Amino acid sequence: MSVSQTHRAIETIWRMESPKIIAGVTRIVRDVGLAEDIAQDALVIALDRWPGTGIPEKPGAWLMTTAKRRALDLLRRNKLQDQKYVEIAREIDTYTEDDVDRALDGEIEDDLLRLIFMTCHPVLSQDARVSLTLRLLCGLTTDEIARSFLIAESTVAQRIVRAKRTLNAEKVPFEVPVGKELEERLCAVLEVIYLMFNEGYSATSGQNWTRPLLCQEALRLGRVLAAIVPGEPEVHGLVALMELQSSRLKTRVNAQGEPILLMDQNRALWDQLLIRRGLAALERGQKLGRTLGPYALQAAITACHAVARAPEDTNWIRIAALYEALSRQMPSPIVELNRAVAIGMAFGPAYGLQLVDALYAEPSLAGYHLLPSVRGDLLEKLGRYEEAAAEFERAAAMTRNEKEQALLLKRAAACRQEGGQA
Amino acid sequence: MRFMMIVKATTDSEAGVLPSQELIDAMQKYNEELVKAGVLLAADGLHASSSAVRISYPEPGGKPKVVDGPFTEAKEMIAGYTLIEVKSREEAIEWALRMPDPHGYGQGEIELRQVFEFEELMEDPESIAREEALRKQIGESKNA
């Protein structure tokens, strides 16, 4: 192996191991920023030594041990040691890489989980939670995060620095919450992951319709979480939802980068492997035997589409029922709008239109482009082309996504033409 | 990026000899590691080639030739595969290196292959251009 190859291999190993190392070191120093620096130090040492000595047999364990020893050295130097640190120090001074590898699997997972709860802590703003989680748990660089969100790298760097400072200032503990708090905090964690996924799945502005890196990272983190907290049905629900949505990630746009609507997508190109994984995750969650939560319900809805071989095979009655269950759990005008679409498909556009018209009174949907877009669709199906065209144009004026805007204008023009011919 | 780690067949796997408990344990631990890292997509082991069928086309444009197993040359056959989703080729290599020696008696071999992504097939400018040219050609011949 050449030196540059070795360096690449070391950097890869570090990227794979860094979340665990940062988590392990945070347990000792209780400061994520400091823990990240110490983990980086371990990388620097590896880059210096491994080209000469060769990559150790258990590189992850080596990095972990090195980082933890440095953390303890630092604590000793800073005279921060109290009895607890002395105990940890005694333990770490004597253990070898083999011990780390063999005995501490469960401990590493616990630390990782504590770190996720920390980076998704409610004292941080939503943006800060997402950036910090991508940085520390997904190992993305600030540059990669910046490019994923189409923002300046300095903005991301600042967000991360501030987030770390807030965690320290607020003395956010490095722990897994218990009891009632666990449920709420887990909700916050899942929200961060799904936000990440959605940002990737459907960019809210700019020319790119999808940004796959964020989807992949969110899915990966979701899978990790499902593996370390297998008893939480909503974790499986979220994983199922992301697997199923990812299965059609690549059929959502054509070669020109224009969006293709669900009903027009080429189902033969849907990723059957991800569909199978999604259905399996959904089942794992259901087997836990609790009431389906919002993520599991959304996954169940997505599954209805995934298993329909052709658009006309879609079980819209089941989808409408699932949306009803969802709106009881998570009442929201957007869920209502989706229920209206499902009712329109299951029982006829006139029924859907009734529900949509009722939503026009909803102030929170006033600027929401999907409302006129859905109404346009229902009107088009009812043959009311002029009204439909006007709705599509209204929707186009509201969206910030250029590709979506083009699609809406195209539909408006088609309706105008239909209307002209009638 | 998706990669397939292909485990090659060995004399033992072809003879239907089950792997040792030690190897089974090591594989289980490895698979758990893959799951906990969120990278495992699928993993399967294959029956020996005694129950396999080979379909070949010795004549261009001719009929397929069907041959029943078993086949010789274990190294040309596969005994199983593990499909992973990772960030880079280097990461895939690192995971492949961590897989336990699939046989342990000097015959173990793992082959790492990258899986074609949809966009490589669909969004490669060359193939799009080729497809467009082909469509145009078809259109013209229809109009002719």
Coordinates of C-alpha atoms in Angstrom, one line a residue:
Chain A
M1 CA 0.0 0.0 0.0
S2 CA 1.4 3.4 -0.9
V3 CA 1.4 6.2 1.7
S4 CA -1.4 8.0 0.0
Q5 CA -3.4 4.8 -0.1
T6 CA -2.8 4.2 3.6
H7 CA -3.8 7.8 4.3
R8 CA -7.1 7.3 2.4
A9 CA -7.7 4.0 4.3
I10 CA -7.0 5.7 7.6
E11 CA -9.3 8.6 6.9
T12 CA -12.0 6.1 5.8
I13 CA -11.6 4.1 9.0
W14 CA -11.8 7.3 11.0
R15 CA -15.0 8.4 9.3
M16 CA -16.5 5.0 10.1
E17 CA -15.4 5.1 13.7
S18 CA -15.6 8.8 14.6
P19 CA -19.2 8.8 15.9
K20 CA -18.4 6.0 18.3
I21 CA -15.1 7.6 19.4
I22 CA -16.7 11.0 19.9
A23 CA -19.4 9.4 22.0
G24 CA -16.9 7.4 24.0
V25 CA -14.8 10.4 24.7
T26 CA -17.8 12.6 25.5
R27 CA -18.6 10.2 28.4
I28 CA -15.3 11.0 29.9
V29 CA -15.0 14.7 29.2
R30 CA -18.7 15.6 29.1
D31 CA -18.1 18.2 26.3
V32 CA -18.9 17.2 22.7
G33 CA -16.6 20.0 21.3
L34 CA -13.7 18.8 23.3
A35 CA -14.5 15.2 22.5
E36 CA -14.5 15.9 18.8
D37 CA -11.0 17.6 19.1
I38 CA -9.6 14.7 21.0
A39 CA -11.0 12.2 18.5
Q40 CA -9.3 14.3 15.8
D41 CA -6.1 14.0 17.7
A42 CA -6.4 10.2 17.6
L43 CA -6.7 10.5 13.8
V44 CA -3.6 12.7 13.6
I45 CA -1.6 10.1 15.6
A46 CA -2.9 7.3 13.4
L47 CA -1.9 9.2 10.3
D48 CA 1.5 9.7 11.7
R49 CA 2.1 6.1 12.9
W50 CA 0.2 3.7 10.7
P51 CA 2.0 4.3 7.4
G52 CA 5.1 3.0 9.3
T53 CA 3.6 0.2 11.5
G54 CA 0.8 -0.8 9.2
I55 CA -2.9 -0.6 10.0
P56 CA -3.6 -2.4 13.3
E57 CA -5.8 -5.5 13.2
K58 CA -8.6 -3.7 15.1
P59 CA -8.2 -0.1 14.0
G60 CA -11.5 1.1 15.6
A61 CA -10.5 -0.2 19.0
W62 CA -7.0 1.3 18.6
L63 CA -8.5 4.7 17.8
M64 CA -10.9 4.5 20.7
T65 CA -8.3 3.5 23.2
T66 CA -5.9 6.2 22.0
A67 CA -8.6 8.9 22.2
K68 CA -9.8 7.8 25.6
R69 CA -6.2 7.8 27.0
R70 CA -5.7 11.3 25.6
A71 CA -9.0 12.4 27.2
L72 CA -7.8 11.1 30.6
D73 CA -4.4 12.7 30.2
L74 CA -6.1 16.0 29.5
L75 CA -8.3 15.7 32.6
R76 CA -5.3 14.9 34.7
R77 CA -3.4 17.9 33.4
N78 CA -6.4 20.1 34.0
K79 CA -6.7 18.6 37.5
L80 CA -10.3 18.1 36.9
Q81 CA -10.2 14.6 38.4
D82 CA -12.6 13.7 41.0
Q83 CA -13.3 10.2 42.2
K84 CA -15.3 9.2 39.2
Y85 CA -12.5 10.1 36.8
V86 CA -10.0 8.3 38.9
E87 CA -12.1 5.2 38.5
I88 CA -12.5 5.6 34.7
A89 CA -8.8 6.3 34.5
R90 CA -7.9 3.1 36.3
E91 CA -10.2 1.1 34.0
I92 CA -8.8 2.6 30.8
D93 CA -5.2 2.6 31.8
T94 CA -5.3 -1.2 32.1
Y95 CA -7.5 -2.1 29.1
T96 CA -6.2 -3.0 25.7
E97 CA -7.6 -2.7 22.2
D98 CA -8.8 -6.3 22.5
D99 CA -10.8 -5.5 25.6
V100 CA -12.4 -2.5 23.8
D101 CA -13.3 -4.8 20.9
R102 CA -14.6 -7.7 23.0
A103 CA -16.3 -6.4 26.0
L104 CA -17.6 -2.9 25.3
D105 CA -20.0 -3.3 22.4
G106 CA -23.0 -2.6 24.6
E107 CA -21.2 0.3 26.2
I108 CA -20.3 1.8 22.8
E109 CA -24.0 1.6 21.7
D110 CA -25.1 3.3 24.9
D111 CA -22.7 6.1 24.4
L112 CA -23.8 6.5 20.8
L113 CA -27.4 6.7 21.9
R114 CA -26.5 9.3 24.6
L115 CA -24.7 11.3 21.9
I116 CA -27.8 11.3 19.6
F117 CA -30.0 12.5 22.5
M118 CA -27.5 15.2 23.1
T119 CA -27.1 16.5 19.5
C120 CA -31.0 16.4 19.2
H121 CA -31.6 18.1 22.5
P122 CA -34.5 20.6 22.5
V123 CA -32.3 23.4 23.9
L124 CA -30.9 23.6 20.4
S125 CA -32.7 25.1 17.4
Q126 CA -33.9 22.7 14.8
D127 CA -31.2 23.9 12.3
A128 CA -28.5 23.4 15.0
R129 CA -29.7 19.9 15.8
V130 CA -29.6 18.8 12.2
S131 CA -26.1 20.3 11.6
L132 CA -24.6 19.0 14.8
T133 CA -26.1 15.5 14.2
L134 CA -24.8 15.4 10.7
R135 CA -21.4 16.5 11.9
L136 CA -20.9 14.3 14.9
L137 CA -23.1 11.2 14.2
C138 CA -22.8 11.0 10.4
G139 CA -19.3 12.3 10.2
L140 CA -20.1 14.8 7.5
T141 CA -17.7 17.7 7.0
T142 CA -19.0 21.3 7.3
D143 CA -18.5 21.6 3.6
E144 CA -20.6 18.6 2.9
I145 CA -23.3 19.8 5.2
A146 CA -23.2 23.3 3.6
R147 CA -23.5 21.9 0.1
S148 CA -26.4 19.7 1.1
F149 CA -28.3 22.6 2.4
L150 CA -27.1 25.1 -0.2
I151 CA -25.8 27.4 2.4
A152 CA -22.4 29.0 3.1
E153 CA -19.9 26.8 4.9
S154 CA -19.2 29.5 7.4
T155 CA -22.9 29.5 8.4
V156 CA -22.7 25.8 9.1
A157 CA -19.4 26.1 11.0
Q158 CA -20.9 28.9 13.1
R159 CA -24.1 26.9 13.8
I160 CA -22.0 24.0 15.0
V161 CA -19.7 26.0 17.2
R162 CA -22.7 27.8 18.7
A163 CA -24.6 24.5 19.2
K164 CA -21.7 23.0 21.1
R165 CA -21.4 26.1 23.3
T166 CA -25.1 26.0 24.1
L167 CA -24.9 22.4 25.1
N168 CA -22.1 23.3 27.5
A169 CA -23.8 26.5 28.8
E170 CA -27.0 24.7 29.4
K171 CA -25.2 21.7 31.0
V172 CA -27.1 19.3 28.9
P173 CA -26.3 15.9 30.4
F174 CA -24.8 13.0 28.5
E175 CA -27.6 10.5 29.2
V176 CA -30.5 8.5 27.8
P177 CA -33.7 10.0 29.3
V178 CA -36.1 7.7 31.1
G179 CA -39.8 7.3 31.6
K180 CA -42.1 9.9 30.1
E181 CA -39.2 12.1 29.0
L182 CA -37.8 9.3 26.9
E183 CA -40.8 9.3 24.7
E184 CA -40.7 13.1 24.1
R185 CA -36.9 13.2 23.5
L186 CA -37.1 10.2 21.2
C187 CA -39.7 12.1 19.2
A188 CA -37.2 15.0 18.9
V189 CA -34.5 12.6 17.7
L190 CA -36.8 11.1 15.1
E191 CA -37.9 14.5 14.0
V192 CA -34.3 15.5 13.3
I193 CA -33.6 12.4 11.3
Y194 CA -36.8 12.8 9.3
L195 CA -36.1 16.5 8.7
M196 CA -32.7 15.5 7.3
F197 CA -34.3 13.0 5.1
N198 CA -37.0 15.4 3.8
E199 CA -34.5 18.1 3.1
G200 CA -32.7 15.6 0.9
Y201 CA -35.9 14.1 -0.5
S202 CA -37.5 17.3 -1.7
A203 CA -35.4 20.3 -1.7
T204 CA -37.5 23.3 -0.9
S205 CA -35.7 25.7 -3.1
G206 CA -33.2 25.7 -5.9
Q207 CA -32.8 23.6 -9.0
N208 CA -32.1 20.2 -7.4
W209 CA -35.2 18.2 -6.8
T210 CA -33.4 15.7 -4.6
R211 CA -30.2 15.7 -2.6
P212 CA -29.4 12.1 -2.1
L213 CA -26.6 12.5 0.4
L214 CA -28.9 13.7 3.1
C215 CA -31.4 10.9 2.4
Q216 CA -28.7 8.3 2.7
E217 CA -27.3 9.7 5.9
A218 CA -30.8 10.0 7.5
L219 CA -31.6 6.4 6.4
R220 CA -28.3 5.1 7.8
L221 CA -28.7 6.9 11.1
G222 CA -32.3 5.6 11.3
R223 CA -31.1 2.0 10.7
V224 CA -28.4 2.5 13.4
L225 CA -31.0 3.7 15.8
A226 CA -33.4 0.8 15.1
A227 CA -30.5 -1.6 15.8
I228 CA -29.6 0.0 19.1
V229 CA -33.2 0.7 20.4
P230 CA -35.1 -2.2 18.8
G231 CA -38.0 -1.9 21.3
E232 CA -39.3 1.4 20.1
P233 CA -42.0 1.0 17.4
E234 CA -41.8 4.5 16.0
V235 CA -38.1 4.1 15.2
H236 CA -39.0 1.1 13.0
G237 CA -41.9 3.2 11.6
L238 CA -39.6 6.0 10.6
V239 CA -37.0 3.6 9.1
A240 CA -39.8 1.9 7.2
L241 CA -41.0 5.3 5.9
M242 CA -37.6 6.3 4.8
E243 CA -36.8 2.9 3.2
L244 CA -40.1 3.0 1.3
Q245 CA -39.7 6.6 0.2
S246 CA -36.1 5.9 -0.9
S247 CA -37.3 3.1 -3.0
R248 CA -38.6 5.6 -5.5
L249 CA -36.0 8.3 -5.0
K250 CA -34.5 7.7 -8.4
T251 CA -37.8 7.6 -10.3
R252 CA -39.0 11.0 -9.1
V253 CA -37.2 13.0 -11.8
N254 CA -36.7 12.4 -15.5
A255 CA -33.4 12.8 -17.4
Q256 CA -34.0 16.6 -17.6
G257 CA -34.4 16.8 -13.9
E258 CA -38.1 17.5 -14.0
P259 CA -40.3 15.9 -11.3
I260 CA -42.4 12.9 -12.1
L261 CA -45.6 12.5 -10.0
L262 CA -46.1 9.3 -8.0
M263 CA -48.9 8.0 -10.3
D264 CA -46.8 8.6 -13.4
Q265 CA -43.6 7.0 -12.1
N266 CA -42.2 3.9 -13.8
R267 CA -42.9 1.3 -11.1
A268 CA -40.6 -1.2 -12.7
L269 CA -37.7 1.0 -11.6
W270 CA -38.7 1.2 -7.9
D271 CA -36.1 -0.3 -5.8
Q272 CA -37.6 -3.7 -4.7
L273 CA -34.8 -4.3 -2.2
L274 CA -35.7 -1.1 -0.3
I275 CA -39.4 -1.9 -0.6
R276 CA -38.8 -5.3 1.0
R277 CA -36.6 -3.7 3.7
G278 CA -39.3 -1.1 4.3
L279 CA -42.1 -3.6 4.6
A280 CA -39.9 -5.7 7.0
A281 CA -39.2 -2.7 9.2
L282 CA -42.9 -1.8 9.3
E283 CA -43.7 -5.4 10.4
R284 CA -41.0 -5.3 13.1
G285 CA -42.6 -2.2 14.5
Q286 CA -46.1 -3.7 14.3
K287 CA -45.0 -6.8 16.1
L288 CA -44.2 -4.8 19.1
G289 CA -47.9 -4.6 19.5
R290 CA -48.5 -1.0 20.4
T291 CA -50.8 1.5 18.6
L292 CA -49.3 2.6 15.3
G293 CA -47.7 6.0 15.8
P294 CA -47.5 8.8 13.1
Y295 CA -44.3 7.4 11.4
A296 CA -45.7 3.9 11.3
L297 CA -49.0 5.2 9.9
Q298 CA -47.2 7.2 7.2
A299 CA -45.0 4.2 6.4
A300 CA -48.2 2.1 6.1
I301 CA -49.6 4.6 3.6
T302 CA -46.4 4.6 1.6
A303 CA -46.4 0.8 1.7
C304 CA -49.9 0.9 0.0
H305 CA -48.3 2.6 -3.0
A306 CA -45.2 0.5 -2.9
V307 CA -47.0 -2.8 -3.2
A308 CA -49.4 -1.7 -5.9
R309 CA -48.1 -3.0 -9.2
A310 CA -49.9 -0.5 -11.2
P311 CA -51.4 2.9 -10.2
E312 CA -55.0 1.5 -10.6
D313 CA -54.2 -1.3 -8.2
T314 CA -53.7 1.2 -5.3
N315 CA -55.8 0.5 -2.4
W316 CA -57.2 4.1 -1.9
I317 CA -59.8 3.0 0.6
R318 CA -57.1 1.7 2.9
I319 CA -55.0 4.8 2.4
A320 CA -58.0 7.0 3.2
A321 CA -58.6 5.0 6.4
L322 CA -54.9 5.3 7.4
Y323 CA -55.0 9.0 6.8
E324 CA -58.0 9.2 9.1
A325 CA -56.1 7.3 11.8
L326 CA -53.1 9.6 11.2
S327 CA -55.2 12.8 11.5
R328 CA -56.5 11.5 14.8
Q329 CA -53.0 11.0 16.1
M330 CA -51.5 14.1 14.5
P331 CA -54.2 16.5 13.5
S332 CA -52.9 18.8 10.8
P333 CA -54.3 20.5 7.8
I334 CA -51.7 18.9 5.6
V335 CA -52.8 15.4 6.7
E336 CA -56.4 16.5 6.0
L337 CA -55.3 17.6 2.5
N338 CA -53.8 14.2 1.9
R339 CA -56.9 12.5 3.2
A340 CA -58.9 14.6 0.7
V341 CA -56.7 13.3 -2.1
A342 CA -57.2 9.7 -0.9
I343 CA -61.0 10.2 -0.6
G344 CA -61.0 11.7 -4.1
M345 CA -59.2 8.7 -5.4
A346 CA -61.3 6.2 -3.5
F347 CA -64.8 7.6 -3.8
G348 CA -64.6 10.2 -6.7
P349 CA -63.1 13.7 -7.2
A350 CA -66.3 15.4 -6.1
Y351 CA -65.9 14.0 -2.5
G352 CA -62.3 15.0 -2.4
L353 CA -63.1 18.5 -3.6
Q354 CA -65.6 19.0 -0.8
L355 CA -62.9 18.4 1.8
V356 CA -60.4 20.6 -0.1
D357 CA -62.8 23.4 -0.3
A358 CA -63.3 23.2 3.5
L359 CA -59.5 23.6 3.9
Y360 CA -59.5 26.9 2.1
A361 CA -60.7 28.4 5.4
E362 CA -57.5 27.1 7.1
P363 CA -55.1 30.1 7.6
S364 CA -52.0 27.9 8.0
L365 CA -52.4 26.6 4.5
A366 CA -52.7 30.1 3.0
G367 CA -49.3 30.0 1.3
Y368 CA -49.1 26.3 0.8
H369 CA -48.7 25.5 -2.9
L370 CA -50.0 21.9 -2.7
L371 CA -53.5 23.2 -1.7
P372 CA -54.3 24.8 -5.1
S373 CA -52.2 22.1 -6.8
V374 CA -54.5 19.4 -5.3
R375 CA -57.6 21.4 -6.0
G376 CA -56.5 21.9 -9.6
D377 CA -56.0 18.2 -9.9
L378 CA -59.5 17.4 -8.6
L379 CA -61.1 20.1 -10.9
E380 CA -59.2 18.7 -13.9
K381 CA -60.6 15.3 -13.1
L382 CA -64.1 16.8 -12.9
G383 CA -63.6 18.3 -16.4
R384 CA -63.6 21.9 -15.0
Y385 CA -60.5 22.8 -17.0
E386 CA -60.5 26.6 -16.8
E387 CA -60.8 26.6 -13.0
A388 CA -58.2 23.8 -12.8
A389 CA -55.7 25.9 -14.9
A390 CA -56.2 28.9 -12.6
E391 CA -55.4 26.7 -9.6
F392 CA -52.3 25.3 -11.1
E393 CA -51.1 28.7 -12.0
R394 CA -51.7 29.9 -8.4
A395 CA -49.8 26.9 -7.1
A396 CA -46.9 27.6 -9.5
A397 CA -46.7 31.2 -8.2
M398 CA -46.4 29.9 -4.6
T399 CA -43.6 27.2 -5.0
R400 CA -40.0 28.1 -4.8
N401 CA -38.8 24.9 -6.5
E402 CA -38.2 25.8 -10.1
K403 CA -38.7 22.3 -11.5
E404 CA -41.9 21.9 -9.7
Q405 CA -43.0 25.3 -10.9
A406 CA -42.4 24.3 -14.5
L407 CA -44.4 21.1 -14.0
L408 CA -47.4 23.1 -12.6
L409 CA -47.3 25.6 -15.4
K410 CA -47.2 22.7 -17.9
R411 CA -50.3 21.2 -16.3
A412 CA -52.0 24.6 -16.4
A413 CA -51.3 25.0 -20.1
A414 CA -52.6 21.5 -20.8
C415 CA -55.9 22.4 -18.9
R416 CA -56.2 25.7 -20.8
Q417 CA -55.9 23.7 -24.0
E418 CA -58.5 21.1 -22.9
G419 CA -60.8 24.0 -21.8
G420 CA -60.3 25.8 -25.2
Q421 CA -61.3 22.6 -27.1
A422 CA -64.4 22.0 -25.0
Chain B
M1 CA -22.8 3.5 -3.2
R2 CA -23.7 -0.1 -3.1
F3 CA -21.2 -2.9 -3.1
M4 CA -21.6 -6.7 -3.2
M5 CA -19.1 -8.7 -1.2
I6 CA -19.1 -12.1 -3.0
V7 CA -17.9 -15.1 -1.0
K8 CA -16.5 -17.6 -3.4
A9 CA -17.3 -21.3 -3.1
T10 CA -14.9 -23.8 -1.6
T11 CA -14.4 -27.5 -1.7
D12 CA -16.3 -27.7 1.6
S13 CA -19.1 -25.4 0.7
E14 CA -19.6 -27.4 -2.5
A15 CA -19.5 -30.7 -0.6
G16 CA -22.3 -29.3 1.7
V17 CA -20.0 -29.3 4.8
L18 CA -21.5 -26.8 7.2
P19 CA -19.2 -24.1 8.5
S20 CA -17.7 -24.5 12.0
Q21 CA -19.5 -23.0 15.0
E22 CA -16.6 -20.6 15.4
L23 CA -17.1 -19.3 11.9
I24 CA -20.8 -19.1 12.3
D25 CA -20.3 -17.0 15.5
A26 CA -17.8 -14.8 13.8
M27 CA -20.1 -14.2 10.8
Q28 CA -23.0 -13.4 13.1
K29 CA -20.9 -10.9 15.0
Y30 CA -19.8 -9.4 11.7
N31 CA -23.3 -9.1 10.3
E32 CA -24.4 -7.5 13.6
E33 CA -21.7 -4.9 13.2
L34 CA -22.9 -4.2 9.6
V35 CA -26.5 -3.8 11.0
K36 CA -25.4 -1.5 13.8
A37 CA -23.4 0.6 11.4
G38 CA -26.6 0.9 9.2
V39 CA -24.8 -0.4 6.1
L40 CA -26.3 -3.9 5.6
L41 CA -28.8 -4.2 2.9
A42 CA -29.0 -7.9 2.3
A43 CA -27.0 -11.1 2.9
D44 CA -27.7 -14.6 1.7
G45 CA -25.9 -17.9 1.4
L46 CA -26.4 -20.2 -1.6
H47 CA -27.0 -23.9 -1.9
A48 CA -24.1 -26.0 -3.3
S49 CA -23.9 -26.2 -7.1
S50 CA -25.2 -29.8 -7.0
S51 CA -28.7 -28.3 -7.2
A52 CA -27.7 -25.6 -9.6
V53 CA -28.6 -25.2 -13.3
R54 CA -26.4 -23.5 -15.9
I55 CA -27.9 -21.9 -19.0
S56 CA -25.5 -21.0 -21.7
Y57 CA -25.7 -19.8 -25.3
P58 CA -22.9 -21.5 -27.2
E59 CA -24.2 -20.4 -30.6
P60 CA -24.8 -16.7 -31.1
G61 CA -28.5 -16.3 -31.7
G62 CA -29.0 -20.0 -31.0
K63 CA -31.0 -21.9 -28.4
P64 CA -29.9 -22.0 -24.8
K65 CA -28.0 -25.0 -23.5
V66 CA -29.1 -26.2 -20.1
V67 CA -26.7 -28.2 -17.9
D68 CA -27.5 -29.5 -14.4
G69 CA -24.9 -29.2 -11.6
P70 CA -22.8 -30.0 -9.8
F71 CA -20.0 -28.1 -11.4
T72 CA -16.3 -28.4 -10.8
E73 CA -13.9 -25.4 -10.2
A74 CA -15.2 -24.2 -6.9
K75 CA -13.4 -20.9 -7.3
E76 CA -15.5 -20.0 -10.3
M77 CA -18.7 -20.3 -8.2
I78 CA -20.1 -18.2 -5.4
A79 CA -21.3 -19.5 -2.0
G80 CA -23.0 -16.3 -0.8
Y81 CA -23.1 -12.5 -1.0
T82 CA -23.5 -9.5 1.3
L83 CA -24.9 -6.3 -0.1
I84 CA -23.8 -3.1 1.6
E85 CA -24.5 0.6 1.2
V86 CA -21.5 2.8 2.0
K87 CA -20.1 6.3 1.3
S88 CA -17.0 5.3 -0.6
R89 CA -15.0 2.5 -2.3
E90 CA -12.5 2.7 0.6
E91 CA -15.3 2.1 3.1
A92 CA -16.4 -0.9 1.2
I93 CA -12.9 -2.3 1.2
E94 CA -12.6 -1.7 4.9
W95 CA -15.8 -3.6 5.5
A96 CA -14.7 -6.4 3.2
L97 CA -11.4 -6.7 5.1
R98 CA -13.3 -7.0 8.4
M99 CA -15.4 -10.0 7.1
P100 CA -14.1 -13.2 8.7
D101 CA -12.1 -15.6 6.5
P102 CA -15.1 -17.4 5.0
H103 CA -13.4 -20.8 5.0
G104 CA -10.4 -20.7 7.1
Y105 CA -8.4 -23.5 5.4
G106 CA -6.6 -21.4 2.8
Q107 CA -9.5 -21.4 0.3
G108 CA -11.3 -18.4 1.6
E109 CA -11.9 -15.7 -1.0
I110 CA -14.1 -12.6 -1.1
E111 CA -14.6 -10.5 -4.2
L112 CA -15.8 -6.9 -3.9
R113 CA -17.9 -5.5 -6.7
Q114 CA -19.6 -2.2 -7.0
V115 CA -23.3 -2.3 -7.9
F116 CA -24.4 -0.1 -10.8
E117 CA -26.6 2.7 -9.6
F118 CA -29.7 3.7 -11.5
E119 CA -28.3 7.2 -12.3
E120 CA -25.1 5.6 -13.8
L121 CA -27.4 3.8 -16.2
M122 CA -29.9 6.5 -16.7
E123 CA -28.2 9.8 -16.3
D124 CA -24.9 9.2 -17.9
P125 CA -24.8 11.9 -20.6
E126 CA -23.4 9.5 -23.2
S127 CA -26.1 6.9 -22.8
I128 CA -28.8 9.5 -22.8
A129 CA -27.4 11.0 -26.0
R130 CA -27.2 7.5 -27.5
E131 CA -30.8 6.8 -26.4
E132 CA -32.0 10.1 -27.9
A133 CA -30.2 9.4 -31.1
L134 CA -31.8 6.0 -31.2
R135 CA -35.2 7.4 -30.6
K136 CA -34.7 9.9 -33.4
Q137 CA -33.6 7.2 -35.7
I138 CA -36.7 5.1 -34.8
G139 CA -38.9 8.2 -35.3
E140 CA -37.4 8.9 -38.7
S141 CA -37.7 5.3 -39.9
K142 CA -41.4 5.3 -38.8
N143 CA -42.0 8.5 -40.7
A144 CA -40.2 7.2 -43.8

